[in-house]
Amino acid sequence: MARTARAPKTASARRPAGARARPRELVSIIAPIFNEIDNLPELNRRVQAVMGSGSYDWELLLVDDGSTDGSTEAILALARSDEHIRPIVFARNFGHQIAVTAGLDHARGAAIVIIDADLQDPPELIPDLLAKWREGFEVVYAVRAEREGETWFKRLTASIFYRLIYRITDVKIPLDVGDFRLLDRQVVETLNRMRERHRFLRGMSAWVGFRQVGVPYRRAARAAGVTKYPFRKMLRLAINAVTGFSYFPLQLATYFGFVSAGLSGLAIPVVVIMRLIGHQAFFGQATTLIAVLFLGGVQLISLGILGEYVGRLYDEAKGRPLYVLRQIPPPTGGRS
Ligand code: UDP
Ligand code: MG
């Protein structure tokens, strides 16, 4: 796989020689960036403040997901001035879940933290996540106890979404949990072997098992800018979540078929008897038309659902890489 443009220094290279007998463990922090120019300095400052005062070595992977607002240059400038920062630059926008995946591919830490770049996930929670990891949990997810500054529509759709997913999928994905979480190296190694294209990472990290625990937090309002998840992208993610972890939508057609066949099985003798005794029941085109339209609609919806699964099969069969990196030459004498 293609590597990042700038060759990262190893953890030990950052430490003065002989300063510490036992190397400090490395924690990787992954932040996907799509047009977050106004949030980058603050994100960097707060992560520095939290990790700089802790007892771990750390790296911050900034994954530029095809930004067009100058975030790319800002990330590269940050990386030049601070060796904790590792840039990963996409050739175009591949989406949030893929950006996080690229971060997981490149992270080298013993523990890996996924965080949003808009500071809705406070970096100050990372020490709490690390403390749980120290206790032996391999997946420590942050639970949204409160949400600030989001529209009622976003809250409502999010709430319905989490509950629907919980009900119909085969893995028990915890409620009100986003991608803000800590993953142990073992979990990341497992996730890195799951190369499915239509990804729902929180489902995938529930699927792997291991010991998991939640830590409650207050989800802040976006620090700057607007959401990069319009309704269309949210819907895509929801469909990916459902199709990735459940066959339930496919089975719906079967259930519906049995119900409507059963109903007509009952209706046929009833109508025949009513006609025989001279009752003028169910004459006219309207009845026929409604029945045809209704069943036609149900069939088309079922076909559409089938299409969602077939399209995903086709995407997997093509086997394209999940993302394409833009190679940016290092400023002077670096390796690539
Ligand atoms: N993001 C991304 N690619 C996208 C959309 C979003 O990398 O196509 C990043 C975005 O920059 C942010 C994170 O994903 O760091 C979460 O997005 P956002 O805050 O817009 O989503 P919301 O919190 O509104 O659900
Ligand atoms: Mg956000």
mmCIF file of C-alpha atoms and ligand atoms in Angstrom:
data_model
loop_
_atom_site.group_PDB
_atom_site.id
_atom_site.type_symbol
_atom_site.label_atom_id
_atom_site.label_comp_id
_atom_site.label_asym_id
_atom_site.label_seq_id
_atom_site.Cartn_x
_atom_site.Cartn_y
_atom_site.Cartn_z
ATOM 1 C CA MET A 1 0.000 0.000 0.000
ATOM 2 C CA ALA A 2 1.117 3.504 -0.716
ATOM 3 C CA ARG A 3 2.582 5.275 2.244
ATOM 4 C CA THR A 4 2.215 8.858 3.327
ATOM 5 C CA ALA A 5 4.366 11.397 1.581
ATOM 6 C CA ARG A 6 6.297 12.405 4.627
ATOM 7 C CA ALA A 7 8.234 9.641 6.267
ATOM 8 C CA PRO A 8 7.252 9.708 9.921
ATOM 9 C CA LYS A 9 9.931 9.448 12.519
ATOM 10 C CA THR A 10 9.711 6.486 14.802
ATOM 11 C CA ALA A 11 8.626 6.984 18.361
ATOM 12 C CA SER A 12 12.070 6.336 19.709
ATOM 13 C CA ALA A 13 13.684 8.864 17.374
ATOM 14 C CA ARG A 14 11.835 11.633 19.153
ATOM 15 C CA ARG A 15 13.262 10.834 22.554
ATOM 16 C CA PRO A 16 16.655 12.034 23.679
ATOM 17 C CA ALA A 17 18.991 9.048 23.791
ATOM 18 C CA GLY A 18 18.975 7.238 27.112
ATOM 19 C CA ALA A 19 16.343 9.502 28.595
ATOM 20 C CA ARG A 20 14.141 6.586 29.601
ATOM 21 C CA ALA A 21 14.925 2.939 29.900
ATOM 22 C CA ARG A 22 11.471 1.696 28.927
ATOM 23 C CA PRO A 23 10.037 3.357 25.815
ATOM 24 C CA ARG A 24 6.789 5.168 26.358
ATOM 25 C CA GLU A 25 3.821 3.653 24.604
ATOM 26 C CA LEU A 26 2.634 5.325 21.467
ATOM 27 C CA VAL A 27 -0.953 6.544 21.178
ATOM 28 C CA SER A 28 -2.251 7.397 17.700
ATOM 29 C CA ILE A 29 -5.018 9.939 17.281
ATOM 30 C CA ILE A 30 -6.884 9.964 13.980
ATOM 31 C CA ALA A 31 -8.852 13.005 12.839
ATOM 32 C CA PRO A 32 -10.604 12.974 9.438
ATOM 33 C CA ILE A 33 -10.593 16.425 7.850
ATOM 34 C CA PHE A 34 -12.985 17.645 5.192
ATOM 35 C CA ASN A 35 -12.835 21.425 4.866
ATOM 36 C CA GLU A 36 -12.067 22.119 8.520
ATOM 37 C CA ILE A 37 -9.594 24.962 8.080
ATOM 38 C CA ASP A 38 -11.058 26.977 10.961
ATOM 39 C CA ASN A 39 -10.951 24.042 13.359
ATOM 40 C CA LEU A 40 -7.429 22.794 12.639
ATOM 41 C CA PRO A 41 -5.409 25.182 14.866
ATOM 42 C CA GLU A 42 -7.722 24.640 17.834
ATOM 43 C CA LEU A 43 -7.786 20.873 17.335
ATOM 44 C CA ASN A 44 -4.010 20.826 17.230
ATOM 45 C CA ARG A 45 -3.730 23.061 20.291
ATOM 46 C CA ARG A 46 -6.131 21.002 22.404
ATOM 47 C CA VAL A 47 -4.645 17.656 21.408
ATOM 48 C CA GLN A 48 -1.167 19.029 22.168
ATOM 49 C CA ALA A 49 -2.341 20.276 25.562
ATOM 50 C CA VAL A 50 -3.886 16.932 26.510
ATOM 51 C CA MET A 51 -1.232 14.600 25.120
ATOM 52 C CA GLY A 52 1.742 16.825 25.896
ATOM 53 C CA SER A 53 0.989 16.654 29.606
ATOM 54 C CA GLY A 54 0.330 12.904 29.610
ATOM 55 C CA SER A 55 2.695 10.004 29.992
ATOM 56 C CA TYR A 56 2.357 8.614 26.488
ATOM 57 C CA ASP A 57 4.166 9.243 23.285
ATOM 58 C CA TRP A 58 1.693 10.293 20.634
ATOM 59 C CA GLU A 59 1.070 10.999 16.984
ATOM 60 C CA LEU A 60 -1.795 12.892 15.402
ATOM 61 C CA LEU A 61 -2.833 11.574 11.990
ATOM 62 C CA LEU A 62 -4.652 14.243 10.052
ATOM 63 C CA VAL A 63 -6.421 12.595 7.134
ATOM 64 C CA ASP A 64 -7.298 15.165 4.508
ATOM 65 C CA ASP A 65 -10.385 13.841 2.741
ATOM 66 C CA GLY A 66 -10.169 15.944 -0.413
ATOM 67 C CA SER A 67 -10.535 19.356 1.224
ATOM 68 C CA THR A 68 -10.884 22.364 -1.045
ATOM 69 C CA ASP A 69 -10.672 25.175 1.515
ATOM 70 C CA GLY A 70 -6.926 25.157 2.120
ATOM 71 C CA SER A 71 -7.046 22.558 4.912
ATOM 72 C CA THR A 72 -4.569 20.430 2.943
ATOM 73 C CA GLU A 73 -1.881 23.118 2.990
ATOM 74 C CA ALA A 74 -2.629 23.891 6.635
ATOM 75 C CA ILE A 75 -2.175 20.208 7.545
ATOM 76 C CA LEU A 76 1.109 20.010 5.657
ATOM 77 C CA ALA A 77 2.338 23.205 7.330
ATOM 78 C CA LEU A 78 1.438 21.825 10.767
ATOM 79 C CA ALA A 79 3.265 18.597 9.947
ATOM 80 C CA ARG A 80 6.390 20.491 8.949
ATOM 81 C CA SER A 81 6.468 22.378 12.209
ATOM 82 C CA ASP A 82 5.618 19.484 14.525
ATOM 83 C CA GLU A 83 6.847 15.945 14.199
ATOM 84 C CA HIS A 84 3.890 14.555 16.155
ATOM 85 C CA ILE A 85 1.675 15.336 13.194
ATOM 86 C CA ARG A 86 1.426 12.931 10.290
ATOM 87 C CA PRO A 87 -0.492 14.026 7.219
ATOM 88 C CA ILE A 88 -2.392 11.642 4.964
ATOM 89 C CA VAL A 89 -3.746 13.342 1.866
ATOM 90 C CA PHE A 90 -6.472 11.823 -0.307
ATOM 91 C CA ALA A 91 -6.656 12.417 -4.039
ATOM 92 C CA ARG A 92 -10.336 13.332 -3.645
ATOM 93 C CA ASN A 93 -13.189 13.159 -1.173
ATOM 94 C CA PHE A 94 -13.769 9.532 -0.239
ATOM 95 C CA GLY A 95 -15.976 10.091 2.785
ATOM 96 C CA HIS A 96 -15.549 10.127 6.522
ATOM 97 C CA GLN A 97 -15.545 6.369 7.121
ATOM 98 C CA ILE A 98 -12.872 5.807 4.483
ATOM 99 C CA ALA A 99 -10.771 8.669 5.880
ATOM 100 C CA VAL A 100 -10.830 7.031 9.303
ATOM 101 C CA THR A 101 -9.940 3.708 7.657
ATOM 102 C CA ALA A 102 -6.848 5.280 6.080
ATOM 103 C CA GLY A 103 -5.916 6.580 9.522
ATOM 104 C CA LEU A 104 -6.266 3.070 10.972
ATOM 105 C CA ASP A 105 -4.095 1.675 8.174
ATOM 106 C CA HIS A 106 -1.303 4.140 8.932
ATOM 107 C CA ALA A 107 -1.523 4.403 12.717
ATOM 108 C CA ARG A 108 1.327 2.779 14.613
ATOM 109 C CA GLY A 109 0.162 3.261 18.174
ATOM 110 C CA ALA A 110 -0.498 0.590 20.798
ATOM 111 C CA ALA A 111 -3.804 2.409 21.284
ATOM 112 C CA ILE A 112 -5.629 4.314 18.576
ATOM 113 C CA VAL A 113 -8.161 7.087 19.185
ATOM 114 C CA ILE A 114 -10.631 8.248 16.529
ATOM 115 C CA ILE A 115 -11.863 11.803 16.951
ATOM 116 C CA ASP A 116 -13.867 14.332 14.887
ATOM 117 C CA ALA A 117 -11.939 17.368 13.724
ATOM 118 C CA ASP A 118 -14.738 19.808 14.550
ATOM 119 C CA LEU A 119 -14.129 19.471 18.318
ATOM 120 C CA GLN A 120 -17.548 17.989 18.974
ATOM 121 C CA ASP A 121 -15.577 15.184 20.583
ATOM 122 C CA PRO A 122 -13.491 16.829 23.302
ATOM 123 C CA PRO A 123 -9.818 15.740 23.213
ATOM 124 C CA GLU A 124 -9.879 16.202 26.999
ATOM 125 C CA LEU A 125 -11.745 12.867 27.235
ATOM 126 C CA ILE A 126 -8.777 10.955 25.783
ATOM 127 C CA PRO A 127 -7.102 10.425 29.208
ATOM 128 C CA ASP A 128 -10.341 8.816 30.457
ATOM 129 C CA LEU A 129 -10.394 6.519 27.415
ATOM 130 C CA LEU A 130 -6.753 5.656 28.033
ATOM 131 C CA ALA A 131 -7.461 4.897 31.696
ATOM 132 C CA LYS A 132 -10.108 2.330 30.682
ATOM 133 C CA TRP A 133 -7.687 0.871 28.148
ATOM 134 C CA ARG A 134 -5.152 0.530 30.962
ATOM 135 C CA GLU A 135 -7.754 -1.429 32.911
ATOM 136 C CA GLY A 136 -7.746 -3.957 30.074
ATOM 137 C CA PHE A 137 -10.592 -2.930 27.775
ATOM 138 C CA GLU A 138 -9.716 -3.206 24.103
ATOM 139 C CA VAL A 139 -12.561 -1.024 22.822
ATOM 140 C CA VAL A 140 -13.476 2.094 24.791
ATOM 141 C CA TYR A 141 -16.267 4.009 23.101
ATOM 142 C CA ALA A 142 -17.540 7.430 24.099
ATOM 143 C CA VAL A 143 -21.280 7.563 24.760
ATOM 144 C CA ARG A 144 -23.125 10.777 23.929
ATOM 145 C CA ALA A 145 -24.870 11.527 27.184
ATOM 146 C CA GLU A 146 -25.779 15.014 25.999
ATOM 147 C CA ARG A 147 -25.690 16.746 22.650
ATOM 148 C CA GLU A 148 -25.329 20.465 22.213
ATOM 149 C CA GLY A 149 -25.956 22.761 19.312
ATOM 150 C CA GLU A 150 -27.580 20.268 16.975
ATOM 151 C CA THR A 151 -30.951 20.724 15.322
ATOM 152 C CA TRP A 152 -33.952 18.767 16.573
ATOM 153 C CA PHE A 153 -34.041 17.112 13.150
ATOM 154 C CA LYS A 154 -30.476 15.825 13.519
ATOM 155 C CA ARG A 155 -31.159 14.597 17.053
ATOM 156 C CA LEU A 156 -34.397 12.896 16.063
ATOM 157 C CA THR A 157 -32.974 11.191 12.977
ATOM 158 C CA ALA A 158 -29.868 10.161 14.935
ATOM 159 C CA SER A 159 -32.017 8.724 17.711
ATOM 160 C CA ILE A 160 -34.249 6.768 15.299
ATOM 161 C CA PHE A 161 -31.181 5.617 13.380
ATOM 162 C CA TYR A 162 -29.372 4.208 16.439
ATOM 163 C CA ARG A 163 -32.480 2.402 17.661
ATOM 164 C CA LEU A 164 -33.333 0.972 14.242
ATOM 165 C CA ILE A 165 -29.806 -0.316 13.771
ATOM 166 C CA TYR A 166 -29.867 -1.838 17.231
ATOM 167 C CA ARG A 167 -33.092 -3.688 16.489
ATOM 168 C CA ILE A 168 -32.470 -5.093 13.061
ATOM 169 C CA THR A 169 -28.757 -5.801 12.919
ATOM 170 C CA ASP A 170 -27.106 -8.971 14.114
ATOM 171 C CA VAL A 171 -24.381 -7.257 16.138
ATOM 172 C CA LYS A 172 -25.346 -5.279 19.180
ATOM 173 C CA ILE A 173 -24.030 -1.850 18.351
ATOM 174 C CA PRO A 174 -24.233 0.329 21.467
ATOM 175 C CA LEU A 175 -26.804 3.158 21.405
ATOM 176 C CA ASP A 176 -25.849 6.849 21.033
ATOM 177 C CA VAL A 177 -22.266 6.025 20.203
ATOM 178 C CA GLY A 178 -20.395 7.605 17.310
ATOM 179 C CA ASP A 179 -16.933 6.947 16.003
ATOM 180 C CA PHE A 180 -15.227 8.699 18.929
ATOM 181 C CA ARG A 181 -13.467 5.779 20.576
ATOM 182 C CA LEU A 182 -10.222 4.143 21.561
ATOM 183 C CA LEU A 183 -9.168 0.893 19.929
ATOM 184 C CA ASP A 184 -6.419 -1.420 21.040
ATOM 185 C CA ARG A 185 -3.777 -2.436 18.515
ATOM 186 C CA GLN A 186 -5.266 -5.955 18.297
ATOM 187 C CA VAL A 187 -8.659 -4.549 17.357
ATOM 188 C CA VAL A 188 -7.152 -2.296 14.704
ATOM 189 C CA GLU A 189 -5.198 -5.219 13.238
ATOM 190 C CA THR A 190 -8.500 -7.093 12.944
ATOM 191 C CA LEU A 191 -10.332 -4.112 11.437
ATOM 192 C CA ASN A 192 -7.522 -3.632 8.938
ATOM 193 C CA ARG A 193 -8.232 -7.100 7.607
ATOM 194 C CA MET A 194 -11.883 -6.196 6.994
ATOM 195 C CA ARG A 195 -11.642 -4.427 3.657
ATOM 196 C CA GLU A 196 -15.343 -4.011 2.935
ATOM 197 C CA ARG A 197 -16.094 -0.980 0.835
ATOM 198 C CA HIS A 198 -19.319 0.302 2.360
ATOM 199 C CA ARG A 199 -18.118 0.759 5.858
ATOM 200 C CA PHE A 200 -19.822 1.333 9.141
ATOM 201 C CA LEU A 201 -16.898 1.394 11.532
ATOM 202 C CA ARG A 202 -18.817 1.459 14.784
ATOM 203 C CA GLY A 203 -20.629 -1.700 13.680
ATOM 204 C CA MET A 204 -17.374 -3.289 12.604
ATOM 205 C CA SER A 205 -15.717 -2.507 15.911
ATOM 206 C CA ALA A 206 -18.694 -4.019 17.760
ATOM 207 C CA TRP A 207 -18.508 -7.084 15.520
ATOM 208 C CA VAL A 208 -14.875 -7.886 16.434
ATOM 209 C CA GLY A 209 -15.790 -8.571 20.053
ATOM 210 C CA PHE A 210 -13.062 -8.171 22.691
ATOM 211 C CA ARG A 211 -13.767 -6.422 25.970
ATOM 212 C CA GLN A 212 -15.708 -3.237 25.370
ATOM 213 C CA VAL A 213 -16.805 -0.432 27.629
ATOM 214 C CA GLY A 214 -18.475 2.979 27.274
ATOM 215 C CA VAL A 215 -17.458 6.293 28.802
ATOM 216 C CA PRO A 216 -20.166 9.002 28.894
ATOM 217 C CA TYR A 217 -19.409 12.483 27.603
ATOM 218 C CA ARG A 218 -21.128 15.663 26.600
ATOM 219 C CA ARG A 219 -21.047 16.143 22.846
ATOM 220 C CA ALA A 220 -20.272 19.783 22.231
ATOM 221 C CA ALA A 221 -21.522 21.949 19.404
ATOM 222 C CA ARG A 222 -19.374 22.215 16.298
ATOM 223 C CA ALA A 223 -16.531 24.675 16.982
ATOM 224 C CA ALA A 224 -16.566 26.304 13.527
ATOM 225 C CA GLY A 225 -18.060 25.692 10.102
ATOM 226 C CA VAL A 226 -21.088 23.659 9.144
ATOM 227 C CA THR A 227 -21.759 19.928 9.210
ATOM 228 C CA LYS A 228 -20.095 17.919 6.462
ATOM 229 C CA TYR A 229 -22.783 15.270 6.864
ATOM 230 C CA PRO A 230 -25.811 16.475 4.926
ATOM 231 C CA PHE A 231 -28.952 14.334 5.004
ATOM 232 C CA ARG A 232 -27.881 12.494 1.847
ATOM 233 C CA LYS A 233 -24.622 11.303 3.437
ATOM 234 C CA MET A 234 -26.377 10.367 6.667
ATOM 235 C CA LEU A 235 -28.858 8.274 4.721
ATOM 236 C CA ARG A 236 -25.993 6.526 2.886
ATOM 237 C CA LEU A 237 -24.324 5.736 6.183
ATOM 238 C CA ALA A 238 -27.592 4.385 7.574
ATOM 239 C CA ILE A 239 -28.112 2.154 4.527
ATOM 240 C CA ASN A 240 -24.506 0.958 4.786
ATOM 241 C CA ALA A 241 -25.070 0.147 8.436
ATOM 242 C CA VAL A 242 -28.204 -1.855 7.722
ATOM 243 C CA THR A 243 -26.965 -3.696 4.638
ATOM 244 C CA GLY A 244 -23.567 -4.323 6.204
ATOM 245 C CA PHE A 245 -24.965 -6.046 9.253
ATOM 246 C CA SER A 246 -28.401 -7.423 8.391
ATOM 247 C CA TYR A 247 -30.430 -9.319 5.790
ATOM 248 C CA PHE A 248 -33.661 -8.087 7.318
ATOM 249 C CA PRO A 249 -34.608 -5.759 4.402
ATOM 250 C CA LEU A 250 -34.252 -8.689 1.980
ATOM 251 C CA GLN A 251 -36.493 -10.826 4.131
ATOM 252 C CA LEU A 252 -39.158 -8.120 4.212
ATOM 253 C CA ALA A 253 -40.236 -9.062 0.679
ATOM 254 C CA THR A 254 -40.744 -12.663 1.782
ATOM 255 C CA TYR A 255 -42.821 -11.655 4.809
ATOM 256 C CA PHE A 256 -44.893 -9.288 2.742
ATOM 257 C CA GLY A 257 -45.408 -11.909 0.040
ATOM 258 C CA PHE A 258 -46.749 -14.395 2.593
ATOM 259 C CA VAL A 259 -49.057 -11.822 4.133
ATOM 260 C CA SER A 260 -50.556 -10.666 0.828
ATOM 261 C CA ALA A 261 -50.836 -14.213 -0.543
ATOM 262 C CA GLY A 262 -52.526 -15.232 2.719
ATOM 263 C CA LEU A 263 -54.951 -12.323 2.504
ATOM 264 C CA SER A 264 -55.920 -13.105 -1.062
ATOM 265 C CA GLY A 265 -56.282 -16.787 -0.110
ATOM 266 C CA LEU A 266 -58.903 -15.657 2.398
ATOM 267 C CA ALA A 267 -60.478 -13.014 0.147
ATOM 268 C CA ILE A 268 -61.092 -15.218 -2.897
ATOM 269 C CA PRO A 269 -63.621 -17.622 -1.285
ATOM 270 C CA VAL A 270 -65.283 -14.721 0.536
ATOM 271 C CA VAL A 271 -65.885 -12.783 -2.711
ATOM 272 C CA VAL A 272 -67.022 -15.940 -4.576
ATOM 273 C CA ILE A 273 -69.566 -16.756 -1.870
ATOM 274 C CA MET A 274 -70.801 -13.152 -1.712
ATOM 275 C CA ARG A 275 -71.293 -13.067 -5.482
ATOM 276 C CA LEU A 276 -73.118 -16.430 -5.428
ATOM 277 C CA ILE A 277 -75.592 -15.159 -2.859
ATOM 278 C CA GLY A 278 -76.169 -12.132 -5.057
ATOM 279 C CA HIS A 279 -74.162 -9.514 -3.176
ATOM 280 C CA GLN A 280 -72.628 -6.897 -5.501
ATOM 281 C CA ALA A 281 -69.189 -6.929 -3.804
ATOM 282 C CA PHE A 282 -65.877 -5.664 -5.258
ATOM 283 C CA PHE A 283 -66.971 -4.644 -8.701
ATOM 284 C CA GLY A 284 -65.343 -1.891 -10.677
ATOM 285 C CA GLN A 285 -62.005 -0.774 -11.961
ATOM 286 C CA ALA A 286 -61.005 1.285 -8.951
ATOM 287 C CA THR A 287 -60.625 -1.770 -6.733
ATOM 288 C CA THR A 288 -58.490 -3.529 -9.340
ATOM 289 C CA LEU A 289 -56.391 -0.455 -9.994
ATOM 290 C CA ILE A 290 -55.661 0.143 -6.340
ATOM 291 C CA ALA A 291 -54.645 -3.470 -5.834
ATOM 292 C CA VAL A 292 -52.374 -3.391 -8.896
ATOM 293 C CA LEU A 293 -50.739 -0.112 -7.906
ATOM 294 C CA PHE A 294 -50.226 -1.242 -4.349
ATOM 295 C CA LEU A 295 -48.649 -4.572 -5.235
ATOM 296 C CA GLY A 296 -46.658 -2.968 -8.073
ATOM 297 C CA GLY A 297 -45.273 -0.473 -5.558
ATOM 298 C CA VAL A 298 -44.354 -3.184 -3.095
ATOM 299 C CA GLN A 299 -42.599 -5.139 -5.832
ATOM 300 C CA LEU A 300 -40.616 -2.130 -6.995
ATOM 301 C CA ILE A 301 -39.525 -1.355 -3.442
ATOM 302 C CA SER A 302 -38.434 -4.973 -3.008
ATOM 303 C CA LEU A 303 -36.489 -4.761 -6.256
ATOM 304 C CA GLY A 304 -34.842 -1.566 -5.049
ATOM 305 C CA ILE A 305 -33.790 -3.236 -1.803
ATOM 306 C CA LEU A 306 -32.424 -6.162 -3.777
ATOM 307 C CA GLY A 307 -30.586 -3.609 -5.934
ATOM 308 C CA GLU A 308 -28.883 -2.101 -2.871
ATOM 309 C CA TYR A 309 -27.404 -5.475 -2.003
ATOM 310 C CA VAL A 310 -26.532 -6.393 -5.596
ATOM 311 C CA GLY A 311 -24.838 -3.013 -6.126
ATOM 312 C CA ARG A 312 -22.747 -3.590 -3.034
ATOM 313 C CA LEU A 313 -21.808 -7.066 -4.257
ATOM 314 C CA TYR A 314 -20.713 -5.521 -7.551
ATOM 315 C CA ASP A 315 -18.618 -2.910 -5.760
ATOM 316 C CA GLU A 316 -16.896 -5.607 -3.723
ATOM 317 C CA ALA A 317 -16.296 -7.710 -6.832
ATOM 318 C CA LYS A 318 -14.473 -4.854 -8.562
ATOM 319 C CA GLY A 319 -11.970 -4.867 -5.717
ATOM 320 C CA ARG A 320 -10.817 -1.282 -6.166
ATOM 321 C CA PRO A 321 -8.628 0.237 -3.470
ATOM 322 C CA LEU A 322 -10.642 1.923 -0.717
ATOM 323 C CA TYR A 323 -8.856 5.235 -1.239
ATOM 324 C CA VAL A 324 -6.174 6.887 -3.319
ATOM 325 C CA LEU A 325 -3.398 8.923 -1.704
ATOM 326 C CA ARG A 326 -1.905 12.025 -3.215
ATOM 327 C CA GLN A 327 1.825 11.766 -2.839
ATOM 328 C CA ILE A 328 3.336 15.029 -1.732
ATOM 329 C CA PRO A 329 7.111 15.134 -1.879
ATOM 330 C CA PRO A 330 8.795 15.911 1.449
ATOM 331 C CA PRO A 331 10.430 19.352 1.608
ATOM 332 C CA THR A 332 14.079 18.218 1.893
ATOM 333 C CA GLY A 333 15.866 14.906 1.821
ATOM 334 C CA GLY A 334 13.042 12.863 3.396
ATOM 335 C CA ARG A 335 12.308 9.286 2.562
ATOM 336 C CA SER A 336 9.083 8.405 0.802
HETATM 337 N N1 UDP B 1 -15.626 14.327 7.248
HETATM 338 C C1 UDP B 1 -14.781 13.776 6.295
HETATM 339 N N2 UDP B 1 -15.259 13.503 5.050
HETATM 340 C C2 UDP B 1 -16.547 13.763 4.695
HETATM 341 C C3 UDP B 1 -17.422 14.307 5.680
HETATM 342 C C4 UDP B 1 -16.926 14.562 6.943
HETATM 343 O O1 UDP B 1 -13.608 13.522 6.579
HETATM 344 O O2 UDP B 1 -16.920 13.504 3.544
HETATM 345 C C5 UDP B 1 -15.095 14.619 8.602
HETATM 346 C C6 UDP B 1 -15.327 16.040 9.083
HETATM 347 O O3 UDP B 1 -14.300 16.902 8.675
HETATM 348 C C7 UDP B 1 -15.350 15.845 10.594
HETATM 349 C C8 UDP B 1 -15.935 14.454 10.757
HETATM 350 O O4 UDP B 1 -15.788 13.806 9.501
HETATM 351 O O5 UDP B 1 -14.054 15.846 11.152
HETATM 352 C C9 UDP B 1 -17.394 14.483 11.167
HETATM 353 O O6 UDP B 1 -18.152 15.263 10.250
HETATM 354 P P1 UDP B 1 -19.227 16.315 10.741
HETATM 355 O O7 UDP B 1 -18.780 16.973 11.998
HETATM 356 O O8 UDP B 1 -19.530 17.239 9.597
HETATM 357 O O9 UDP B 1 -20.478 15.386 11.024
HETATM 358 P P2 UDP B 1 -21.583 15.594 12.177
HETATM 359 O O10 UDP B 1 -20.834 15.763 13.468
HETATM 360 O O11 UDP B 1 -22.334 16.812 11.788
HETATM 361 O O12 UDP B 1 -22.387 14.336 12.117
HETATM 362 MG MG MG B 2 -19.441 17.168 13.783
#
